[in-house]
Coordinates of C-alpha atoms in Angstrom, one line a residue:
X1 CA 0.7 -2.3 0.8
X2 CA -0.2 1.8 2.0
X3 CA -2.2 2.9 -0.5
X4 CA -2.3 6.5 -1.6
X5 CA -5.2 8.3 -3.2
X6 CA -6.0 7.2 -6.7
X7 CA -5.5 3.5 -6.0
X8 CA -1.8 3.4 -5.6
X9 CA 0.7 2.6 -2.9
X10 CA 3.6 4.6 -1.6
X11 CA 6.0 1.9 -2.7
X12 CA 4.9 2.5 -6.3
X13 CA 6.6 5.9 -6.2
X14 CA 10.3 5.8 -7.1
X15 CA 11.9 7.2 -3.9
X16 CA 15.6 7.9 -4.0
X17 CA 17.5 5.8 -1.4
X18 CA 14.5 3.7 -0.6
X19 CA 15.5 0.7 1.6
X20 CA 15.6 -2.7 0.0
X21 CA 12.8 -5.1 0.6
X22 CA 13.6 -7.4 3.5
X23 CA 13.4 -10.4 1.2
X24 CA 15.9 -9.0 -1.3
X25 CA 19.4 -10.1 -0.5
X26 CA 22.4 -11.1 -2.6
X27 CA 21.8 -14.6 -4.0
X28 CA 25.2 -16.0 -3.2
X29 CA 25.1 -14.7 0.4
X30 CA 21.5 -16.0 0.8
X31 CA 22.6 -19.5 -0.5
X32 CA 25.5 -19.6 2.0
X33 CA 23.3 -18.6 4.9
X34 CA 20.6 -21.1 3.8
X35 CA 22.9 -24.1 3.1
X36 CA 22.6 -25.9 6.4
X37 CA 18.9 -25.3 6.7
X38 CA 18.3 -26.4 3.1
X39 CA 20.2 -29.6 3.7
X40 CA 18.2 -30.4 6.8
X41 CA 14.9 -29.9 5.0
X42 CA 16.0 -32.1 2.1
X43 CA 17.2 -34.9 4.4
X44 CA 13.8 -34.8 6.2
X45 CA 12.0 -35.2 2.9
X46 CA 14.2 -38.1 1.9
X47 CA 13.7 -39.9 5.2
X48 CA 10.0 -39.3 5.6
X49 CA 8.7 -39.1 2.0
X50 CA 11.0 -41.4 0.1
X51 CA 11.5 -41.3 -2.8
X52 CA 11.3 -37.6 -3.7
X53 CA 9.2 -37.1 -6.9
X54 CA 11.2 -37.1 -10.1
X55 CA 8.7 -35.1 -12.0
X56 CA 10.0 -32.3 -14.2
X57 CA 8.4 -29.6 -12.1
X58 CA 9.6 -31.1 -8.8
X59 CA 12.7 -28.9 -8.9
X60 CA 10.7 -25.7 -9.3
X61 CA 8.4 -26.8 -6.5
X62 CA 11.2 -26.9 -4.0
X63 CA 11.0 -23.7 -2.0
X64 CA 14.2 -22.9 -0.2
X65 CA 13.8 -21.2 3.2
X66 CA 15.5 -17.9 3.7
X67 CA 18.1 -18.2 6.5
X68 CA 17.4 -15.6 9.1
X69 CA 20.1 -13.1 10.2
X70 CA 21.6 -13.8 13.6
X71 CA 19.5 -12.3 16.4
X72 CA 16.9 -10.8 14.0
X73 CA 13.5 -12.2 15.0
X74 CA 11.6 -9.9 12.7
X75 CA 13.5 -10.9 9.6
X76 CA 13.2 -14.5 10.6
X77 CA 9.4 -14.3 11.0
X78 CA 9.0 -12.5 7.7
X79 CA 11.2 -14.9 5.7
X80 CA 9.7 -18.0 7.3
X81 CA 6.2 -16.6 7.1
X82 CA 6.7 -16.0 3.3
X83 CA 8.0 -19.5 2.8
X84 CA 5.3 -21.3 4.8
X85 CA 2.5 -19.2 3.2
X86 CA 3.8 -20.1 -0.2
X87 CA 4.0 -23.8 0.7
X88 CA 0.4 -23.7 2.0
X89 CA -0.8 -22.1 -1.3
X90 CA 1.0 -24.6 -3.4
X91 CA -0.2 -27.6 -1.4
X92 CA -3.7 -26.4 -2.1
X93 CA -3.0 -26.2 -5.8
X94 CA -1.6 -29.8 -5.9
X95 CA -4.5 -31.0 -3.8
X96 CA -7.0 -29.6 -6.3
X97 CA -5.1 -31.5 -9.1
X98 CA -5.2 -34.8 -7.0
X99 CA -1.4 -35.1 -7.2
X100 CA -1.1 -37.0 -3.9
X101 CA 2.6 -37.8 -4.1
X102 CA 3.4 -34.1 -4.4
X103 CA 0.9 -33.2 -1.7
X104 CA 2.5 -35.6 0.7
X105 CA 6.1 -34.6 0.0
X106 CA 5.2 -30.9 0.3
X107 CA 3.3 -31.5 3.5
X108 CA 6.5 -33.1 5.0
X109 CA 8.5 -30.1 3.9
X110 CA 5.9 -27.7 5.4
X111 CA 6.3 -29.5 8.7
X112 CA 10.1 -29.0 8.5
X113 CA 9.7 -25.3 7.9
X114 CA 7.1 -24.9 10.6
X115 CA 9.3 -26.7 13.1
X116 CA 12.3 -24.6 12.1
X117 CA 10.3 -21.4 12.5
X118 CA 9.2 -22.3 16.0
X119 CA 12.6 -23.5 17.2
X120 CA 14.5 -20.6 15.6
X121 CA 12.2 -17.9 16.9
X122 CA 12.3 -19.5 20.4
X123 CA 16.1 -19.3 20.3
X124 CA 16.3 -15.6 19.4
X125 CA 13.1 -14.2 21.1
X126 CA 12.3 -13.3 24.6
X127 CA 10.3 -15.6 26.9
X128 CA 7.3 -17.0 25.1
X129 CA 3.8 -16.4 26.2
X130 CA 1.4 -19.1 27.2
X131 CA -0.9 -18.2 24.3
X132 CA 1.9 -18.5 21.8
X133 CA 2.9 -21.9 23.3
X134 CA -0.6 -23.2 22.9
X135 CA -0.8 -22.1 19.3
X136 CA 2.7 -23.6 18.5
X137 CA 1.5 -26.9 19.9
X138 CA -1.7 -26.8 17.8
X139 CA 0.2 -25.9 14.7
X140 CA 2.7 -28.8 15.0
X141 CA -0.1 -31.2 15.8
X142 CA -1.9 -30.2 12.6
X143 CA 1.3 -30.5 10.6
X144 CA 1.8 -34.0 11.8
X145 CA -1.8 -34.8 11.1
X146 CA -1.5 -33.4 7.6
X147 CA 1.6 -35.5 6.9
X148 CA 0.0 -38.7 8.3
X149 CA -3.3 -38.3 6.4
X150 CA -1.6 -37.5 3.1
X151 CA 0.7 -40.6 3.5
X152 CA -2.4 -42.8 3.9
X153 CA -3.9 -41.2 0.8
X154 CA -0.9 -42.6 -1.2
X155 CA -2.0 -46.1 -0.3
X156 CA -5.7 -45.7 -1.3
X157 CA -6.8 -46.6 -4.8
X158 CA -10.6 -46.4 -4.4
X159 CA -11.8 -43.1 -5.9
X160 CA -14.7 -42.7 -3.6
X161 CA -12.6 -43.2 -0.5
X162 CA -10.0 -40.8 -1.9
X163 CA -12.7 -38.2 -2.5
X164 CA -13.8 -38.3 1.2
X165 CA -10.2 -38.2 2.4
X166 CA -9.6 -35.2 0.1
X167 CA -12.2 -33.2 2.1
X168 CA -10.5 -34.2 5.3
X169 CA -7.1 -33.1 3.9
X170 CA -8.6 -29.8 2.8
X171 CA -10.1 -29.2 6.2
X172 CA -6.8 -30.0 8.0
X173 CA -4.9 -27.7 5.6
X174 CA -7.4 -24.9 6.3
X175 CA -7.1 -25.3 10.1
X176 CA -3.3 -25.5 9.8
X177 CA -3.3 -22.2 7.9
X178 CA -5.4 -20.5 10.6
X179 CA -3.1 -21.7 13.4
X180 CA -0.1 -20.5 11.4
X181 CA -1.7 -17.1 10.8
X182 CA -2.5 -16.7 14.5
X183 CA 1.0 -17.6 15.6
X184 CA 2.6 -15.3 13.0
X185 CA 0.5 -12.3 14.0
X186 CA 1.2 -12.9 17.7
X187 CA 4.9 -13.1 17.1
X188 CA 5.0 -10.1 14.8
X189 CA 2.9 -8.0 17.2
X190 CA 5.3 -8.8 19.9
X191 CA 8.3 -7.7 17.9
X192 CA 6.6 -4.5 16.6
X193 CA 5.8 -3.6 20.2
X194 CA 9.4 -4.1 21.1
X195 CA 10.4 -1.6 18.2
X196 CA 7.9 0.9 19.5
X197 CA 9.1 0.6 23.1
X198 CA 12.7 1.0 21.8
X199 CA 11.8 4.3 20.0
X200 CA 10.0 5.6 23.1
X201 CA 12.8 4.7 25.5
X202 CA 15.7 5.9 23.3
X203 CA 17.5 9.2 23.8
X204 CA 19.9 8.5 21.0
X205 CA 18.8 10.1 17.7
X206 CA 20.7 7.5 15.6
X207 CA 18.9 4.7 17.3
X208 CA 15.6 6.5 16.8
X209 CA 16.4 7.1 13.1
X210 CA 17.3 3.4 12.4
X211 CA 14.3 2.0 14.3
X212 CA 11.9 4.3 12.5
X213 CA 13.5 3.1 9.3
X214 CA 12.7 -0.4 10.4
X215 CA 9.1 0.5 11.0
X216 CA 8.9 2.0 7.5
X217 CA 10.4 -1.2 6.0
X218 CA 7.7 -3.2 7.8
X219 CA 5.0 -1.1 6.2
X220 CA 6.3 -2.3 2.8
X221 CA 5.3 -5.8 3.7
X222 CA 1.6 -5.0 3.2
X223 CA -1.6 -4.3 5.1
X224 CA -1.2 -6.8 7.9
X225 CA 2.0 -5.1 9.2
X226 CA 0.4 -1.7 8.9
X227 CA -2.5 -2.9 11.0
X228 CA -0.2 -4.3 13.6
X229 CA 1.7 -1.0 13.8
X230 CA -1.5 0.9 14.3
X231 CA -2.8 -1.7 16.8
X232 CA 0.2 -1.3 19.1
X233 CA -0.1 2.5 19.1
X234 CA 2.9 3.0 16.8
X235 CA 1.2 6.1 15.4
X236 CA 1.5 7.8 18.8
X237 CA 5.2 7.0 18.8
X238 CA 5.5 8.5 15.4
X239 CA 3.6 11.6 16.5
X240 CA 6.3 12.2 19.1
X241 CA 9.0 12.0 16.5
X242 CA 7.2 14.4 14.1
X243 CA 6.6 17.0 16.7
X244 CA 10.2 16.9 18.1
X245 CA 12.4 19.4 16.2
X246 CA 15.5 17.8 17.8
X247 CA 15.1 14.9 15.3
X248 CA 16.7 15.3 11.9
X249 CA 14.6 16.1 8.9
X250 CA 15.3 12.6 7.5
X251 CA 14.0 11.0 10.6
X252 CA 10.8 13.1 10.6
X253 CA 10.3 12.3 6.9
X254 CA 10.6 8.6 7.6
X255 CA 8.0 8.9 10.4
X256 CA 5.8 10.7 7.9
X257 CA 6.2 7.8 5.4
X258 CA 5.1 5.4 8.1
X259 CA 2.1 7.6 8.9
X260 CA 1.2 7.7 5.2
X261 CA 1.3 3.9 4.9
X262 CA -0.7 3.2 8.1
X263 CA -3.4 5.8 7.3
X264 CA -3.9 4.7 3.7
X265 CA -7.6 4.9 2.7
X266 CA -7.1 1.6 0.8
X267 CA -6.2 -0.5 3.8
X268 CA -9.1 -2.8 5.0
X269 CA -9.1 -1.6 8.6
X270 CA -9.6 1.6 10.6
X271 CA -10.7 0.2 14.0
X272 CA -7.1 0.3 15.4
X273 CA -6.6 3.9 14.5
X274 CA -8.7 5.3 17.3
X275 CA -5.6 6.5 19.1
X276 CA -4.6 8.4 16.0
X277 CA -7.5 10.9 16.5
X278 CA -6.0 11.8 19.9
X279 CA -2.8 13.1 18.2
X280 CA -4.2 14.1 14.8
X281 CA -3.9 17.9 15.4
X282 CA -0.3 17.6 16.5
X283 CA 0.5 15.3 13.5
X284 CA -1.2 17.5 11.0
X285 CA 0.5 20.6 12.3
X286 CA 3.9 18.8 12.2
X287 CA 3.3 17.6 8.7
X288 CA 2.3 21.0 7.4
X289 CA 5.5 22.4 8.9
X290 CA 7.6 19.7 7.3
X291 CA 6.1 20.5 4.0
X292 CA 6.9 24.2 4.5
X293 CA 10.5 23.6 5.5
X294 CA 11.3 20.6 3.3
X295 CA 14.7 20.8 1.8
X296 CA 14.1 18.3 -1.0
X297 CA 11.3 16.9 -3.2
X298 CA 11.5 13.5 -1.4
X299 CA 10.8 15.0 2.0
X300 CA 7.9 17.1 0.7
X301 CA 6.5 14.1 -1.1
X302 CA 6.4 12.0 2.1
X303 CA 4.9 14.7 4.2
X304 CA 2.2 15.6 1.6
X305 CA 1.4 12.0 1.1
X306 CA 0.7 11.5 4.8
X307 CA -1.5 14.7 4.8
X308 CA -3.4 13.5 1.7
X309 CA -4.2 10.2 3.4
X310 CA -5.2 11.8 6.6
X311 CA -7.7 14.0 4.7
X312 CA -9.4 10.8 3.6
X313 CA -9.3 9.3 7.1
X314 CA -11.1 12.1 8.9
X315 CA -12.9 15.3 7.7
X316 CA -11.7 17.2 10.8
X317 CA -8.3 17.1 9.2
X318 CA -9.5 19.4 6.4
X319 CA -10.7 22.0 8.9
X320 CA -7.4 21.8 10.7
X321 CA -5.6 22.4 7.4
X322 CA -7.7 25.4 6.7
X323 CA -6.8 26.9 10.1
X324 CA -3.1 26.2 9.5
X325 CA -3.1 28.0 6.1
X326 CA -2.1 24.8 4.4
X327 CA -3.5 26.0 1.1
X328 CA -1.0 28.8 1.0
X329 CA 1.8 26.4 2.0
X330 CA 0.9 23.9 -0.7
X331 CA 0.3 26.4 -3.5
X332 CA 3.6 28.3 -2.7
X333 CA 5.4 24.9 -2.8
X334 CA 4.1 24.4 -6.4
X335 CA 6.3 27.2 -7.6
X336 CA 9.4 25.7 -5.9
X337 CA 10.9 23.2 -8.3
X338 CA 13.2 21.9 -5.5
X339 CA 10.2 20.7 -3.6
X340 CA 7.5 20.0 -6.2
X341 CA 9.0 18.7 -9.4
X342 CA 7.1 15.4 -10.3
X343 CA 3.5 14.4 -11.0
X344 CA 3.7 12.2 -8.0
X345 CA 4.0 15.2 -5.7
X346 CA 1.4 17.2 -7.6
X347 CA -0.9 14.1 -7.2
X348 CA -0.6 14.5 -3.4
X349 CA -1.2 18.3 -3.5
X350 CA -4.3 18.1 -5.7
X351 CA -5.7 15.2 -3.6
X352 CA -5.5 17.5 -0.5
X353 CA -7.1 20.3 -2.4
X354 CA -9.9 18.0 -3.7
X355 CA -10.7 16.8 -0.2
X356 CA -10.6 20.3 1.2
X357 CA -12.8 21.7 -1.5
X358 CA -15.9 20.1 0.1
X359 CA -15.6 22.9 2.7
X360 CA -17.4 26.1 1.6
X361 CA -14.7 28.4 3.1
X362 CA -12.0 26.7 1.0
X363 CA -13.1 28.6 -2.1
X364 CA -12.1 32.0 -0.9
X365 CA -8.7 30.8 0.2
X366 CA -8.1 29.2 -3.2
X367 CA -9.0 32.4 -5.0
X368 CA -6.9 34.5 -2.7
X369 CA -3.8 32.3 -3.4
X370 CA -4.4 32.2 -7.2
X371 CA -5.2 28.5 -6.8
X372 CA -7.6 28.3 -9.8
X373 CA -4.7 29.1 -12.1
X374 CA -2.7 26.3 -10.5
X375 CA -5.6 23.8 -11.0
X376 CA -5.8 25.0 -14.6
X377 CA -2.2 24.0 -15.0
X378 CA -2.8 20.6 -13.5
X379 CA -5.4 19.9 -16.2
X380 CA -2.4 20.0 -18.6
X381 CA -0.2 17.6 -16.7
X382 CA 2.0 15.6 -19.0
X383 CA 4.5 12.8 -18.3
X384 CA 8.2 13.4 -19.0
X385 CA 9.4 9.9 -19.3
X386 CA 6.4 8.0 -20.5
X387 CA 6.7 5.3 -18.0
X388 CA 3.5 3.6 -17.0
X389 CA 3.8 4.8 -13.4
X390 CA 4.3 8.4 -14.5
X391 CA 1.5 8.3 -17.1
X392 CA -0.9 7.0 -14.4
X393 CA 0.2 9.7 -12.0
X394 CA -0.6 12.4 -14.7
X395 CA -4.0 10.9 -15.2
X396 CA -4.7 11.1 -11.5
X397 CA -3.6 14.7 -11.4
X398 CA -5.9 15.6 -14.3
X399 CA -8.8 13.7 -12.8
X400 CA -8.5 15.2 -9.3
X401 CA -7.9 18.7 -10.7
X402 CA -11.2 18.4 -12.6
X403 CA -12.9 17.1 -9.5
X404 CA -11.5 20.0 -7.4
X405 CA -12.7 22.5 -10.0
X406 CA -16.2 21.1 -10.1
X407 CA -16.5 21.2 -6.3
X408 CA -15.1 24.7 -6.0
X409 CA -17.3 26.0 -8.8
X410 CA -20.3 25.9 -6.5
X411 CA -19.0 29.3 -5.6
X412 CA -19.8 31.7 -8.5
X413 CA -16.6 33.7 -7.9
X414 CA -14.5 30.5 -8.5
X415 CA -16.6 29.6 -11.6
X416 CA -16.1 33.1 -13.1
X417 CA -12.4 33.0 -12.5
X418 CA -12.2 29.5 -14.1
X419 CA -14.0 30.8 -17.2
X420 CA -11.7 33.8 -17.3
X421 CA -8.7 31.5 -17.3
X422 CA -10.1 29.5 -20.2
X423 CA -10.7 26.4 -18.1
X424 CA -13.8 25.5 -20.2
X425 CA -11.7 25.4 -23.3
X426 CA -9.2 23.0 -21.7
X427 CA -12.0 20.8 -20.3
X428 CA -13.6 20.6 -23.8
X429 CA -10.2 19.6 -25.2
X430 CA -9.8 16.9 -22.7
X431 CA -13.3 15.6 -23.4
X432 CA -12.9 15.6 -27.2
X433 CA -9.3 14.5 -27.5
X434 CA -8.5 11.1 -26.1
X435 CA -4.7 11.6 -26.4
X436 CA -4.9 14.7 -24.1
X437 CA -6.2 12.5 -21.3
X438 CA -4.3 9.3 -22.3
X439 CA -7.8 7.8 -23.2
X440 CA -8.6 7.7 -19.5
X441 CA -12.3 7.3 -18.8
X442 CA -11.9 8.5 -15.2
X443 CA -10.5 11.8 -16.5
X444 CA -13.3 12.1 -19.1
X445 CA -16.0 11.7 -16.5
X446 CA -14.4 14.2 -14.1
X447 CA -14.0 16.7 -17.0
X448 CA -17.6 16.3 -18.1
X449 CA -18.8 17.0 -14.6
X450 CA -16.6 20.1 -14.2
X451 CA -17.7 21.4 -17.6
X452 CA -21.4 21.0 -16.7
X453 CA -20.8 22.8 -13.4
X454 CA -19.1 25.7 -15.1
X455 CA -21.7 25.8 -17.9
X456 CA -24.4 26.2 -15.3
X457 CA -22.8 29.4 -14.1
X458 CA -21.4 30.8 -17.4
X459 CA -23.3 29.2 -20.3
X460 CA -22.1 31.9 -22.7
X461 CA -18.6 30.4 -22.6
X462 CA -19.8 27.4 -24.7
X463 CA -20.4 27.0 -28.4
X464 CA -23.7 25.5 -29.5
X465 CA -22.1 22.2 -30.6
X466 CA -20.3 21.8 -27.3
X467 CA -23.4 22.5 -25.3
X468 CA -25.5 20.1 -27.4
X469 CA -22.9 17.3 -27.2
X470 CA -21.2 17.7 -23.8
X471 CA -23.7 19.5 -21.5
X472 CA -27.3 19.0 -22.7
X473 CA -27.5 15.2 -23.0
X474 CA -27.4 12.8 -20.0
X475 CA -23.9 12.4 -18.6
X476 CA -23.7 8.8 -19.8
X477 CA -24.6 9.8 -23.4
X478 CA -21.9 12.5 -23.5
X479 CA -19.5 10.0 -22.0
X480 CA -20.2 7.4 -24.7
X481 CA -19.9 10.0 -27.4
X482 CA -16.5 11.2 -26.2
X483 CA -15.1 7.8 -25.3
X484 CA -15.8 6.5 -28.9
X485 CA -14.6 9.6 -30.6
X486 CA -11.8 9.2 -33.1
X487 CA -9.3 12.1 -33.4
X488 CA -9.1 14.1 -36.5
X489 CA -5.6 14.9 -37.8
X490 CA -6.9 17.2 -40.6

């Protein structure tokens, strides 16, 4: 999943018209598609592992494979991959419980699914590579080995012998999982490369739009797919879409969404994003323009989310944003309810400002555009609906607004403007009143840090009790005092 700043992912934001997950299909339709395949798998289990266990949980252990759509190798790989991964995990669980009958029957079923994936993918894909053929062979050999050794375990009664055989089964299962992971990554990489080539070669805007949508859907499958997209230079392909005004706003917004997912600071990889640096200036310029011209809140959210993630990815992006007058674009958008109307969008804006505020020259631009007043308003961010996602977004906005204020207040002019706007009073309220910050410790720490920075410049703005409790002690002592504080309703 593409994580956005503050530990969340883009798919946690409720986007209008978002595509359905590839695994989500109508249950009746899925049953009709799967019927033939399901019957084959059940027959194989009956023939090779008779009788099927009659335990109460046997029915729930039966995982039905998703029948792939005709001619759709990507969907086939994703569905089969999910089924086989689930089977591997559950076999490991049954093995840990020494439930050998279940381990064997599930191993036979795993072999059926693996054989089906290999044969079905071969039928719909292009010519297979030698490397894929070798891994397919190794995978099927390990599947046969797992079925054979678990069948032998059913006939062993000696506990010591079973213990030694259990280690063998565990090792075989682990090796099988490695071969499956290698095969799946090779096949997915191949299909993603085909998508990228299709985008690059297409002169049809509708083909480009639909294929870009397919890439975005793949990013929803998690970090592995994002890494593959980055590895095959999918970001360069997206850069061409973003910088080409002949594409519709919707297509460019979808490209921005893919960039946001692939550049998420929470993904456990960056080594495949080297090519991104080559096009970063063009991408950042295009995203700022998309923010400025966005016709809806959804488009602005996607473009600003991509910018926010890029500011984490490389500090050069912050300097580029300064040169592009991005602060003016973002702050002007905050007064436009059509573009900025949710805490999710303000979360992206304040993330960009927080990351840009490490640059000294950022302070003057913030003052010039009345940015301190906007940050002050973000300290009072409140959820409208009270849903957990929106409450969490408001907490992130408050926290990052306080962080931004603390960083900018290195400049005395910013600190004096913040004091003039009563930011100290709001920070004190957030520290002392848990309900104002939704009892968030992260918001509390950020507010204490900002308050101490402002007090260092303008100590006269504090009462003695506030100074003695919130500024003078060690930060951890003030934190403990405020986090354990009970509100007074008198």
